Amino acid sequence: TYAKRFAAKEAVYKAIDPFVGRYVDYREAALWLAPDGTATVELFLREGEPRLVCEARLFEFEGHVVSFARATKV
């Protein structure tokens, strides 16, 4: 759903911010949600920025979407 995708992308933006330190446009990250709550993340950052791997998970709790992501340098 839109809410799940939005929550996951926001978590990804927050996870990569310490590495890039700038506004990241919505077109710079793509994600695919799996039924088990994991998300495959692909980043399209600017040349010269750190190469990152990002993973995300989400779940619903009492009608709310909870999402978190972690980014690491490759």
mmCIF file of N, CA, C and O in Angstrom:
data_model
loop_
_atom_site.group_PDB
_atom_site.id
_atom_site.type_symbol
_atom_site.label_atom_id
_atom_site.label_comp_id
_atom_site.label_asym_id
_atom_site.label_seq_id
_atom_site.Cartn_x
_atom_site.Cartn_y
_atom_site.Cartn_z
ATOM 1 N N THR A 1 0.838 -1.188 0.000
ATOM 2 C CA THR A 1 0.000 0.000 0.000
ATOM 3 C C THR A 1 0.884 1.253 0.000
ATOM 4 O O THR A 1 2.076 1.189 0.291
ATOM 5 N N TYR A 2 0.251 2.377 -0.287
ATOM 6 C CA TYR A 2 0.970 3.647 -0.328
ATOM 7 C C TYR A 2 1.594 3.975 1.028
ATOM 8 O O TYR A 2 2.751 4.398 1.099
ATOM 9 N N ALA A 3 0.842 3.777 2.113
ATOM 10 C CA ALA A 3 1.346 4.113 3.450
ATOM 11 C C ALA A 3 2.592 3.297 3.791
ATOM 12 O O ALA A 3 3.549 3.816 4.362
ATOM 13 N N LYS A 4 2.595 2.030 3.446
ATOM 14 C CA LYS A 4 3.757 1.180 3.732
ATOM 15 C C LYS A 4 4.968 1.624 2.919
ATOM 16 O O LYS A 4 6.077 1.730 3.436
ATOM 17 N N ARG A 5 4.754 1.893 1.643
ATOM 18 C CA ARG A 5 5.857 2.331 0.795
ATOM 19 C C ARG A 5 6.412 3.675 1.278
ATOM 20 O O ARG A 5 7.619 3.876 1.351
ATOM 21 N N PHE A 6 5.525 4.593 1.625
ATOM 22 C CA PHE A 6 5.934 5.908 2.120
ATOM 23 C C PHE A 6 6.756 5.766 3.403
ATOM 24 O O PHE A 6 7.827 6.361 3.541
ATOM 25 N N ALA A 7 6.263 4.962 4.346
ATOM 26 C CA ALA A 7 6.962 4.776 5.622
ATOM 27 C C ALA A 7 8.341 4.159 5.409
ATOM 28 O O ALA A 7 9.329 4.580 6.026
ATOM 29 N N ALA A 8 8.426 3.169 4.541
ATOM 30 C CA ALA A 8 9.706 2.508 4.287
ATOM 31 C C ALA A 8 10.686 3.476 3.629
ATOM 32 O O ALA A 8 11.868 3.525 3.997
ATOM 33 N N LYS A 9 10.218 4.260 2.660
ATOM 34 C CA LYS A 9 11.124 5.204 1.994
ATOM 35 C C LYS A 9 11.606 6.284 2.963
ATOM 36 O O LYS A 9 12.765 6.672 2.939
ATOM 37 N N GLU A 10 10.740 6.751 3.840
ATOM 38 C CA GLU A 10 11.153 7.750 4.827
ATOM 39 C C GLU A 10 12.226 7.176 5.745
ATOM 40 O O GLU A 10 13.187 7.860 6.093
ATOM 41 N N ALA A 11 12.071 5.924 6.142
ATOM 42 C CA ALA A 11 13.082 5.283 6.983
ATOM 43 C C ALA A 11 14.415 5.180 6.236
ATOM 44 O O ALA A 11 15.482 5.395 6.818
ATOM 45 N N VAL A 12 14.352 4.868 4.955
ATOM 46 C CA VAL A 12 15.566 4.790 4.141
ATOM 47 C C VAL A 12 16.239 6.158 4.075
ATOM 48 O O VAL A 12 17.457 6.271 4.257
ATOM 49 N N TYR A 13 15.475 7.219 3.832
ATOM 50 C CA TYR A 13 16.058 8.559 3.762
ATOM 51 C C TYR A 13 16.780 8.911 5.058
ATOM 52 O O TYR A 13 17.862 9.473 5.046
ATOM 53 N N LYS A 14 16.166 8.586 6.179
ATOM 54 C CA LYS A 14 16.775 8.894 7.472
ATOM 55 C C LYS A 14 18.031 8.051 7.706
ATOM 56 O O LYS A 14 18.977 8.507 8.337
ATOM 57 N N ALA A 15 18.046 6.834 7.205
ATOM 58 C CA ALA A 15 19.209 5.958 7.389
ATOM 59 C C ALA A 15 20.409 6.420 6.568
ATOM 60 O O ALA A 15 21.547 6.289 7.014
ATOM 61 N N ILE A 16 20.167 6.958 5.375
ATOM 62 C CA ILE A 16 21.293 7.354 4.527
ATOM 63 C C ILE A 16 21.734 8.797 4.765
ATOM 64 O O ILE A 16 22.833 9.176 4.366
ATOM 65 N N ASP A 17 20.921 9.592 5.437
ATOM 66 C CA ASP A 17 21.249 10.999 5.655
ATOM 67 C C ASP A 17 22.603 11.213 6.322
ATOM 68 O O ASP A 17 23.361 12.086 5.883
ATOM 69 N N PRO A 18 22.992 10.460 7.358
ATOM 70 C CA PRO A 18 24.311 10.702 7.959
ATOM 71 C C PRO A 18 25.481 10.497 6.987
ATOM 72 O O PRO A 18 26.548 11.063 7.186
ATOM 73 N N PHE A 19 25.259 9.712 5.952
ATOM 74 C CA PHE A 19 26.328 9.449 4.983
ATOM 75 C C PHE A 19 26.399 10.509 3.887
ATOM 76 O O PHE A 19 27.473 10.803 3.374
ATOM 77 N N VAL A 20 25.245 11.054 3.485
ATOM 78 C CA VAL A 20 25.237 12.005 2.371
ATOM 79 C C VAL A 20 25.017 13.443 2.830
ATOM 80 O O VAL A 20 25.444 14.369 2.151
ATOM 81 N N GLY A 21 24.344 13.651 3.946
ATOM 82 C CA GLY A 21 24.171 14.977 4.525
ATOM 83 C C GLY A 21 23.471 15.979 3.634
ATOM 84 O O GLY A 21 23.828 17.152 3.622
ATOM 85 N N ARG A 22 22.504 15.511 2.883
ATOM 86 C CA ARG A 22 21.765 16.415 1.993
ATOM 87 C C ARG A 22 20.364 15.860 1.753
ATOM 88 O O ARG A 22 20.067 14.722 2.089
ATOM 89 N N TYR A 23 19.525 16.687 1.148
ATOM 90 C CA TYR A 23 18.197 16.236 0.761
ATOM 91 C C TYR A 23 18.335 15.172 -0.327
ATOM 92 O O TYR A 23 19.059 15.357 -1.294
ATOM 93 N N VAL A 24 17.666 14.056 -0.154
ATOM 94 C CA VAL A 24 17.680 12.980 -1.137
ATOM 95 C C VAL A 24 16.310 12.953 -1.801
ATOM 96 O O VAL A 24 15.289 12.793 -1.141
ATOM 97 N N ASP A 25 16.297 13.116 -3.094
ATOM 98 C CA ASP A 25 15.070 13.139 -3.879
ATOM 99 C C ASP A 25 14.433 11.747 -3.915
ATOM 100 O O ASP A 25 15.136 10.738 -3.841
ATOM 101 N N TYR A 26 13.127 11.699 -4.041
ATOM 102 C CA TYR A 26 12.428 10.413 -4.042
ATOM 103 C C TYR A 26 12.873 9.511 -5.194
ATOM 104 O O TYR A 26 12.751 8.294 -5.113
ATOM 105 N N ARG A 27 13.416 10.086 -6.252
ATOM 106 C CA ARG A 27 13.876 9.276 -7.392
ATOM 107 C C ARG A 27 15.242 8.639 -7.150
ATOM 108 O O ARG A 27 15.714 7.860 -7.967
ATOM 109 N N GLU A 28 15.878 8.968 -6.028
ATOM 110 C CA GLU A 28 17.205 8.423 -5.736
ATOM 111 C C GLU A 28 17.155 7.130 -4.931
ATOM 112 O O GLU A 28 18.191 6.565 -4.590
ATOM 113 N N ALA A 29 15.957 6.664 -4.627
ATOM 114 C CA ALA A 29 15.799 5.404 -3.902
ATOM 115 C C ALA A 29 14.569 4.678 -4.431
ATOM 116 O O ALA A 29 13.517 5.281 -4.611
ATOM 117 N N ALA A 30 14.745 3.404 -4.694
ATOM 118 C CA ALA A 30 13.620 2.565 -5.126
ATOM 119 C C ALA A 30 13.520 1.404 -4.154
ATOM 120 O O ALA A 30 14.540 0.939 -3.627
ATOM 121 N N LEU A 31 12.303 0.962 -3.887
ATOM 122 C CA LEU A 31 12.173 -0.187 -3.016
ATOM 123 C C LEU A 31 11.024 -1.074 -3.452
ATOM 124 O O LEU A 31 10.074 -0.629 -4.075
ATOM 125 N N TRP A 32 11.201 -2.330 -3.129
ATOM 126 C CA TRP A 32 10.213 -3.350 -3.438
ATOM 127 C C TRP A 32 9.859 -4.039 -2.142
ATOM 128 O O TRP A 32 10.737 -4.582 -1.455
ATOM 129 N N LEU A 33 8.582 -4.014 -1.794
ATOM 130 C CA LEU A 33 8.118 -4.603 -0.545
ATOM 131 C C LEU A 33 7.767 -6.067 -0.739
ATOM 132 O O LEU A 33 7.082 -6.428 -1.696
ATOM 133 N N ALA A 34 8.221 -6.895 0.184
ATOM 134 C CA ALA A 34 7.905 -8.321 0.166
ATOM 135 C C ALA A 34 6.806 -8.599 1.201
ATOM 136 O O ALA A 34 6.664 -7.853 2.177
ATOM 137 N N PRO A 35 6.047 -9.655 1.007
ATOM 138 C CA PRO A 35 4.964 -9.978 1.944
ATOM 139 C C PRO A 35 5.434 -10.216 3.386
ATOM 140 O O PRO A 35 4.674 -10.015 4.323
ATOM 141 N N ASP A 36 6.696 -10.595 3.571
ATOM 142 C CA ASP A 36 7.196 -10.870 4.923
ATOM 143 C C ASP A 36 7.633 -9.614 5.678
ATOM 144 O O ASP A 36 8.128 -9.683 6.791
ATOM 145 N N GLY A 37 7.470 -8.433 5.063
ATOM 146 C CA GLY A 37 7.815 -7.181 5.733
ATOM 147 C C GLY A 37 9.203 -6.661 5.427
ATOM 148 O O GLY A 37 9.587 -5.597 5.889
ATOM 149 N N THR A 38 9.967 -7.402 4.633
ATOM 150 C CA THR A 38 11.275 -6.900 4.231
ATOM 151 C C THR A 38 11.122 -6.056 2.971
ATOM 152 O O THR A 38 10.127 -6.160 2.260
ATOM 153 N N ALA A 39 12.109 -5.235 2.713
ATOM 154 C CA ALA A 39 12.096 -4.414 1.506
ATOM 155 C C ALA A 39 13.469 -4.480 0.858
ATOM 156 O O ALA A 39 14.492 -4.369 1.537
ATOM 157 N N THR A 40 13.494 -4.676 -0.433
ATOM 158 C CA THR A 40 14.726 -4.576 -1.209
ATOM 159 C C THR A 40 14.881 -3.117 -1.592
ATOM 160 O O THR A 40 13.948 -2.506 -2.109
ATOM 161 N N VAL A 41 16.047 -2.556 -1.321
ATOM 162 C CA VAL A 41 16.292 -1.130 -1.559
ATOM 163 C C VAL A 41 17.405 -0.979 -2.590
ATOM 164 O O VAL A 41 18.450 -1.614 -2.486
ATOM 165 N N GLU A 42 17.169 -0.122 -3.564
ATOM 166 C CA GLU A 42 18.201 0.228 -4.540
ATOM 167 C C GLU A 42 18.379 1.740 -4.502
ATOM 168 O O GLU A 42 17.410 2.490 -4.606
ATOM 169 N N LEU A 43 19.624 2.175 -4.330
ATOM 170 C CA LEU A 43 19.935 3.604 -4.239
ATOM 171 C C LEU A 43 20.585 4.091 -5.522
ATOM 172 O O LEU A 43 21.379 3.386 -6.138
ATOM 173 N N PHE A 44 20.246 5.305 -5.905
ATOM 174 C CA PHE A 44 20.794 5.959 -7.089
ATOM 175 C C PHE A 44 21.373 7.308 -6.659
ATOM 176 O O PHE A 44 20.878 8.358 -7.041
ATOM 177 N N LEU A 45 22.416 7.257 -5.834
ATOM 178 C CA LEU A 45 22.990 8.478 -5.293
ATOM 179 C C LEU A 45 23.928 9.129 -6.297
ATOM 180 O O LEU A 45 24.271 8.540 -7.314
ATOM 181 N N ARG A 46 24.334 10.337 -5.977
ATOM 182 C CA ARG A 46 25.203 11.107 -6.868
ATOM 183 C C ARG A 46 26.600 10.503 -6.935
ATOM 184 O O ARG A 46 27.084 9.903 -5.973
ATOM 185 N N GLU A 47 27.230 10.723 -8.063
ATOM 186 C CA GLU A 47 28.608 10.261 -8.241
ATOM 187 C C GLU A 47 29.506 10.917 -7.200
ATOM 188 O O GLU A 47 29.354 12.099 -6.889
ATOM 189 N N GLY A 48 30.399 10.141 -6.644
ATOM 190 C CA GLY A 48 31.313 10.650 -5.639
ATOM 191 C C GLY A 48 30.813 10.463 -4.213
ATOM 192 O O GLY A 48 31.580 10.654 -3.265
ATOM 193 N N GLU A 49 29.548 10.125 -4.041
ATOM 194 C CA GLU A 49 29.013 9.883 -2.703
ATOM 195 C C GLU A 49 29.315 8.440 -2.296
ATOM 196 O O GLU A 49 29.574 7.584 -3.148
ATOM 197 N N PRO A 50 29.291 8.166 -0.998
ATOM 198 C CA PRO A 50 29.606 6.812 -0.546
ATOM 199 C C PRO A 50 28.682 5.764 -1.173
ATOM 200 O O PRO A 50 27.514 6.037 -1.429
ATOM 201 N N ARG A 51 29.246 4.604 -1.417
ATOM 202 C CA ARG A 51 28.449 3.482 -1.905
ATOM 203 C C ARG A 51 27.827 2.825 -0.680
ATOM 204 O O ARG A 51 28.540 2.425 0.242
ATOM 205 N N LEU A 52 26.498 2.744 -0.666
ATOM 206 C CA LEU A 52 25.777 2.258 0.499
ATOM 207 C C LEU A 52 24.918 1.051 0.159
ATOM 208 O O LEU A 52 24.420 0.919 -0.953
ATOM 209 N N VAL A 53 24.744 0.207 1.160
ATOM 210 C CA VAL A 53 23.762 -0.869 1.107
ATOM 211 C C VAL A 53 22.729 -0.528 2.158
ATOM 212 O O VAL A 53 23.069 -0.165 3.291
ATOM 213 N N CYS A 54 21.480 -0.620 1.790
ATOM 214 C CA CYS A 54 20.410 -0.256 2.714
ATOM 215 C C CYS A 54 19.399 -1.400 2.792
ATOM 216 O O CYS A 54 19.028 -1.976 1.770
ATOM 217 N N GLU A 55 18.981 -1.706 4.012
ATOM 218 C CA GLU A 55 17.952 -2.709 4.201
ATOM 219 C C GLU A 55 16.822 -2.084 5.015
ATOM 220 O O GLU A 55 17.063 -1.203 5.845
ATOM 221 N N ALA A 56 15.609 -2.527 4.755
ATOM 222 C CA ALA A 56 14.451 -1.966 5.450
ATOM 223 C C ALA A 56 13.471 -3.077 5.814
ATOM 224 O O ALA A 56 13.395 -4.098 5.138
ATOM 225 N N ARG A 57 12.734 -2.838 6.879
ATOM 226 C CA ARG A 57 11.673 -3.749 7.319
ATOM 227 C C ARG A 57 10.489 -2.901 7.761
ATOM 228 O O ARG A 57 10.663 -1.764 8.191
ATOM 229 N N LEU A 58 9.317 -3.478 7.686
ATOM 230 C CA LEU A 58 8.143 -2.786 8.178
ATOM 231 C C LEU A 58 7.106 -3.791 8.638
ATOM 232 O O LEU A 58 7.110 -4.951 8.248
ATOM 233 N N PHE A 59 6.234 -3.298 9.517
ATOM 234 C CA PHE A 59 5.129 -4.118 10.007
ATOM 235 C C PHE A 59 4.019 -3.188 10.457
ATOM 236 O O PHE A 59 4.212 -1.981 10.591
ATOM 237 N N GLU A 60 2.857 -3.761 10.671
ATOM 238 C CA GLU A 60 1.717 -2.997 11.168
ATOM 239 C C GLU A 60 1.507 -3.333 12.634
ATOM 240 O O GLU A 60 1.634 -4.487 13.037
ATOM 241 N N PHE A 61 1.207 -2.313 13.426
ATOM 242 C CA PHE A 61 0.970 -2.491 14.848
ATOM 243 C C PHE A 61 -0.187 -1.600 15.251
ATOM 244 O O PHE A 61 -0.102 -0.377 15.108
ATOM 245 N N GLU A 62 -1.260 -2.215 15.701
ATOM 246 C CA GLU A 62 -2.454 -1.492 16.144
ATOM 247 C C GLU A 62 -2.902 -0.446 15.122
ATOM 248 O O GLU A 62 -3.194 0.693 15.458
ATOM 249 N N GLY A 63 -2.919 -0.847 13.858
ATOM 250 C CA GLY A 63 -3.397 0.032 12.800
ATOM 251 C C GLY A 63 -2.377 1.037 12.286
ATOM 252 O O GLY A 63 -2.710 1.883 11.461
ATOM 253 N N HIS A 64 -1.159 0.983 12.788
ATOM 254 C CA HIS A 64 -0.103 1.905 12.356
ATOM 255 C C HIS A 64 0.990 1.136 11.614
ATOM 256 O O HIS A 64 1.251 -0.027 11.910
ATOM 257 N N VAL A 65 1.627 1.800 10.692
ATOM 258 C CA VAL A 65 2.757 1.209 9.975
ATOM 259 C C VAL A 65 4.042 1.619 10.680
ATOM 260 O O VAL A 65 4.278 2.799 10.926
ATOM 261 N N VAL A 66 4.855 0.634 11.029
ATOM 262 C CA VAL A 66 6.137 0.875 11.675
ATOM 263 C C VAL A 66 7.224 0.423 10.705
ATOM 264 O O VAL A 66 7.164 -0.679 10.170
ATOM 265 N N SER A 67 8.211 1.289 10.478
ATOM 266 C CA SER A 67 9.249 0.967 9.516
ATOM 267 C C SER A 67 10.604 1.393 10.057
ATOM 268 O O SER A 67 10.713 2.388 10.764
ATOM 269 N N PHE A 68 11.619 0.631 9.718
ATOM 270 C CA PHE A 68 12.976 1.012 10.075
ATOM 271 C C PHE A 68 13.921 0.564 8.979
ATOM 272 O O PHE A 68 13.618 -0.347 8.202
ATOM 273 N N ALA A 69 15.044 1.255 8.895
ATOM 274 C CA ALA A 69 16.040 0.937 7.854
ATOM 275 C C ALA A 69 17.434 1.129 8.438
ATOM 276 O O ALA A 69 17.627 1.881 9.389
ATOM 277 N N ARG A 70 18.391 0.432 7.813
ATOM 278 C CA ARG A 70 19.784 0.555 8.208
ATOM 279 C C ARG A 70 20.624 0.675 6.946
ATOM 280 O O ARG A 70 20.435 -0.072 5.990
ATOM 281 N N ALA A 71 21.532 1.623 6.947
ATOM 282 C CA ALA A 71 22.442 1.818 5.825
ATOM 283 C C ALA A 71 23.869 1.566 6.298
ATOM 284 O O ALA A 71 24.232 1.972 7.406
ATOM 285 N N THR A 72 24.643 0.912 5.466
ATOM 286 C CA THR A 72 26.052 0.672 5.764
ATOM 287 C C THR A 72 26.880 0.957 4.517
ATOM 288 O O THR A 72 26.413 0.765 3.404
ATOM 289 N N LYS A 73 28.115 1.398 4.721
ATOM 290 C CA LYS A 73 29.029 1.626 3.614
ATOM 291 C C LYS A 73 29.516 0.287 3.093
ATOM 292 O O LYS A 73 29.751 -0.632 3.852
ATOM 293 N N VAL A 74 29.694 0.235 1.779
ATOM 294 C CA VAL A 74 30.231 -0.962 1.143
ATOM 295 C C VAL A 74 31.712 -0.796 0.982
ATOM 296 O O VAL A 74 32.205 0.245 0.653
#
